[in-house]
């Protein structure tokens, strides 16, 4: 675990806006995200930005079936570490901005929930748009997009998206403390608001 933390810190030094955090998340945060999932919906559960896998491990411990689960990670060294620690997990090394294509290539047409650990507030706006639109393109109509943030406001800019958004939990036992947000479709509305 110490080696994971050192690798993570090294990655943050190399690309702070892409990694978004100095330390891997703690279990309490993983549990808070897992609590938002409705596993009775059909389809896969997908984690975006899995890193070295602390949230991944907690999702599995919380009952997410490994045969319905996919972890997406763009960084090759982090993806390799994740594969080593959790060989039962299907790790897809790729860009979360290409989610529908990545999932189709894996034979998945429908997703029940997306658990995002991406640092949305520091990623380029065009990438955030691709992540959100791509996720809702393949999400079940009643599915949710769960995201954590260290900030005080919604990490998805709601002026750009029609989404029902709720801060569902605060997790003080994380370094740094975090909040979990849950997003779902507004019935009858397209997810994208404009091209601003
Ligand atoms: C805040 S870290 C979270 C890591 C881990 N899930 C945790 O909670 O400790 C964000 C992760 O997102 C990954 N990431 C950033 N941009 C990405 C992208 N476009 N596609 C896939 N992964 C990405 C980073 O490499 C990093 O592992």
Coordinates of C-alpha atoms and ligand atoms in Angstrom, one line a residue:
X1 CA 0.0 0.0 0.0
X2 CA 2.9 2.4 0.7
X3 CA 4.3 1.7 -2.7
X4 CA 0.8 2.5 -4.2
X5 CA 0.8 5.8 -2.3
X6 CA 4.3 6.6 -3.6
X7 CA 3.4 5.8 -7.2
X8 CA 0.2 7.9 -6.9
X9 CA 2.2 10.8 -5.5
X10 CA 4.7 10.5 -8.3
X11 CA 1.9 10.5 -10.8
X12 CA 0.4 13.6 -9.2
X13 CA 3.8 15.4 -9.4
X14 CA 3.9 14.6 -13.1
X15 CA 0.3 15.6 -13.9
X16 CA -1.5 17.2 -11.0
X17 CA -4.6 18.2 -12.9
X18 CA -5.1 14.8 -14.4
X19 CA -4.6 12.9 -11.1
X20 CA -6.4 15.4 -9.0
X21 CA -5.4 14.1 -5.6
X22 CA -2.1 13.6 -3.7
X23 CA -3.3 10.4 -1.9
X24 CA -5.5 7.5 -3.0
X25 CA -9.0 7.6 -1.5
X26 CA -9.9 5.8 1.7
X27 CA -12.4 3.0 2.3
X28 CA -15.0 5.2 3.9
X29 CA -15.2 7.1 0.6
X30 CA -15.5 3.9 -1.4
X31 CA -18.3 2.7 0.9
X32 CA -20.2 6.0 0.6
X33 CA -20.1 5.7 -3.2
X34 CA -21.1 2.0 -3.1
X35 CA -24.1 2.9 -1.0
X36 CA -25.6 4.9 -3.9
X37 CA -25.7 2.0 -6.3
X38 CA -28.9 0.2 -7.3
X39 CA -27.6 -3.3 -8.2
X40 CA -31.2 -4.4 -9.1
X41 CA -31.0 -2.5 -12.3
X42 CA -29.7 -4.5 -15.3
X43 CA -26.3 -3.7 -16.8
X44 CA -22.6 -3.2 -15.9
X45 CA -21.2 -1.1 -13.1
X46 CA -18.3 1.1 -14.3
X47 CA -15.7 3.0 -12.4
X48 CA -13.9 5.9 -14.1
X49 CA -10.4 6.8 -13.0
X50 CA -9.8 3.7 -10.8
X51 CA -6.1 4.6 -10.1
X52 CA -4.5 2.0 -7.8
X53 CA -7.9 0.6 -6.8
X54 CA -9.0 1.7 -3.3
X55 CA -12.5 2.5 -4.4
X56 CA -12.5 -0.5 -6.7
X57 CA -11.7 -2.8 -3.8
X58 CA -14.4 -1.3 -1.6
X59 CA -17.1 -1.5 -4.3
X60 CA -16.4 -5.2 -4.7
X61 CA -16.4 -5.7 -0.9
X62 CA -19.7 -3.9 -0.8
X63 CA -21.3 -6.4 -3.1
X64 CA -20.7 -5.2 -6.7
X65 CA -20.4 -8.5 -8.6
X66 CA -17.0 -8.7 -10.3
X67 CA -18.6 -10.2 -13.5
X68 CA -20.6 -7.0 -13.9
X69 CA -17.8 -4.6 -13.1
X70 CA -15.4 -2.7 -15.3
X71 CA -12.6 -0.2 -14.2
X72 CA -11.4 2.4 -16.6
X73 CA -8.0 4.0 -16.0
X74 CA -6.0 6.0 -18.5
X75 CA -2.5 5.8 -16.9
X76 CA -0.7 2.6 -17.9
X77 CA 1.3 2.3 -14.7
X78 CA -1.8 2.8 -12.5
X79 CA -3.7 0.3 -14.6
X80 CA -0.9 -2.2 -14.3
X81 CA -0.9 -1.8 -10.5
X82 CA -4.7 -2.2 -10.4
X83 CA -4.5 -5.4 -12.4
X84 CA -1.8 -6.8 -10.1
X85 CA -3.8 -6.1 -6.9
X86 CA -7.3 -7.1 -8.2
X87 CA -6.8 -9.7 -10.9
X88 CA -10.6 -10.5 -10.8
X89 CA -11.4 -7.0 -12.2
X90 CA -11.6 -6.2 -15.9
X91 CA -9.4 -3.2 -16.2
X92 CA -9.7 -1.2 -19.4
X93 CA -6.8 1.1 -20.1
X94 CA -8.3 4.0 -21.9
X95 CA -9.8 7.5 -21.8
X96 CA -13.1 7.9 -19.9
X97 CA -14.0 10.4 -22.6
X98 CA -14.4 7.5 -25.0
X99 CA -16.7 5.5 -22.6
X100 CA -19.4 4.3 -25.1
X101 CA -16.8 3.0 -27.5
X102 CA -14.7 1.4 -24.8
X103 CA -17.8 -0.4 -23.4
X104 CA -19.0 -1.5 -26.8
X105 CA -15.5 -2.9 -27.5
X106 CA -15.9 -4.9 -24.2
X107 CA -19.3 -6.2 -25.4
X108 CA -21.3 -4.0 -23.0
X109 CA -24.3 -2.1 -24.3
X110 CA -26.0 -1.0 -21.1
X111 CA -24.6 0.4 -17.8
X112 CA -26.5 0.4 -14.5
X113 CA -24.3 2.9 -12.8
X114 CA -21.1 5.0 -13.3
X115 CA -18.9 5.6 -10.3
X116 CA -16.5 8.4 -11.2
X117 CA -13.3 9.2 -9.3
X118 CA -12.1 11.5 -12.1
X119 CA -10.9 15.0 -11.0
X120 CA -13.7 16.6 -13.0
X121 CA -13.0 20.1 -11.7
X122 CA -9.5 20.2 -13.1
X123 CA -10.0 18.3 -16.4
X124 CA -10.5 20.2 -19.7
X125 CA -14.1 21.3 -20.2
X126 CA -14.4 19.4 -23.5
X127 CA -13.3 16.2 -21.8
X128 CA -15.8 16.7 -19.0
X129 CA -18.6 17.1 -21.6
X130 CA -17.5 13.9 -23.3
X131 CA -17.5 12.0 -20.0
X132 CA -20.9 13.2 -18.9
X133 CA -22.7 12.9 -22.3
X134 CA -21.0 9.5 -23.0
X135 CA -21.9 8.2 -19.6
X136 CA -25.6 9.2 -19.9
X137 CA -25.7 7.8 -23.5
X138 CA -25.1 4.3 -22.1
X139 CA -26.7 4.6 -18.7
X140 CA -29.9 2.8 -17.9
X141 CA -32.8 5.4 -17.8
X142 CA -33.0 5.0 -14.0
X143 CA -29.2 4.7 -13.6
X144 CA -27.0 7.1 -11.7
X145 CA -23.6 8.8 -12.0
X146 CA -21.9 9.0 -8.7
X147 CA -18.9 11.4 -8.2
X148 CA -16.8 12.5 -5.3
X149 CA -15.3 15.9 -4.9
X150 CA -13.2 17.8 -2.3
X151 CA -15.0 21.0 -3.2
X152 CA -18.1 22.7 -1.8
X153 CA -20.2 22.8 -4.9
X154 CA -21.3 20.3 -7.6
X155 CA -18.2 19.0 -9.5
X156 CA -20.4 18.7 -12.6
X157 CA -21.2 22.3 -13.8
X158 CA -24.9 22.2 -13.8
X159 CA -25.2 25.3 -16.1
X160 CA -24.0 23.0 -18.9
X161 CA -26.2 19.9 -18.1
X162 CA -29.8 19.1 -17.4
X163 CA -29.3 16.7 -14.4
X164 CA -30.9 16.0 -11.1
X165 CA -28.0 16.6 -8.7
X166 CA -27.8 15.8 -5.0
X167 CA -25.0 15.9 -2.5
X168 CA -25.8 12.6 -0.8
X169 CA -23.0 12.2 1.7
X170 CA -20.0 13.9 3.3
X171 CA -17.1 11.7 4.2
X172 CA -14.9 13.3 6.9
X173 CA -12.8 10.1 7.3
X174 CA -11.0 10.7 4.0
X175 CA -7.8 12.6 3.3
X176 CA -8.9 15.3 2.4
X177 CA -12.5 15.1 3.5
X178 CA -14.8 14.6 0.5
X179 CA -18.5 14.8 -0.6
X180 CA -20.3 12.3 -2.7
X181 CA -22.7 13.6 -5.4
X182 CA -25.4 11.6 -7.2
X183 CA -26.6 12.6 -10.6
X184 CA -29.5 11.3 -12.7
X185 CA -31.5 12.3 -15.8
X186 CA -34.2 14.9 -15.7
X187 CA -37.1 13.0 -17.3
X188 CA -37.9 14.3 -20.8
X189 CA -34.8 16.6 -21.0
X190 CA -31.7 16.1 -23.0
X191 CA -28.6 15.8 -20.8
X192 CA -26.6 18.5 -22.7
X193 CA -27.9 22.1 -22.2
X194 CA -25.7 24.1 -24.7
X195 CA -22.3 24.2 -26.3
X196 CA -21.0 27.0 -24.0
Ligands
LIG1 C1 -8.4 11.4 -8.0 S1 -7.6 10.0 -8.8 C2 -8.7 8.7 -8.2 C3 -7.9 7.4 -8.1 C4 -8.6 6.3 -7.3 N1 -9.9 5.9 -7.8 C5 -8.8 6.8 -5.9 O1 -10.0 7.2 -5.5 O2 -7.8 6.9 -5.1 C6 -8.2 10.2 -10.5 C7 -7.8 9.1 -11.4 O3 -8.4 9.4 -12.7 C8 -7.5 9.0 -13.7 N2 -7.9 9.7 -14.9 C9 -7.7 11.0 -15.2 N3 -8.2 11.4 -16.4 C10 -8.7 10.2 -16.9 C11 -9.4 9.9 -18.1 N4 -9.6 10.8 -19.1 N5 -9.7 8.6 -18.4 C12 -9.5 7.6 -17.4 N6 -8.8 7.9 -16.3 C13 -8.5 9.2 -16.0 C14 -6.1 9.4 -13.2 O4 -5.1 8.7 -13.8 C15 -6.3 8.9 -11.7 O5 -5.9 7.6 -11.5

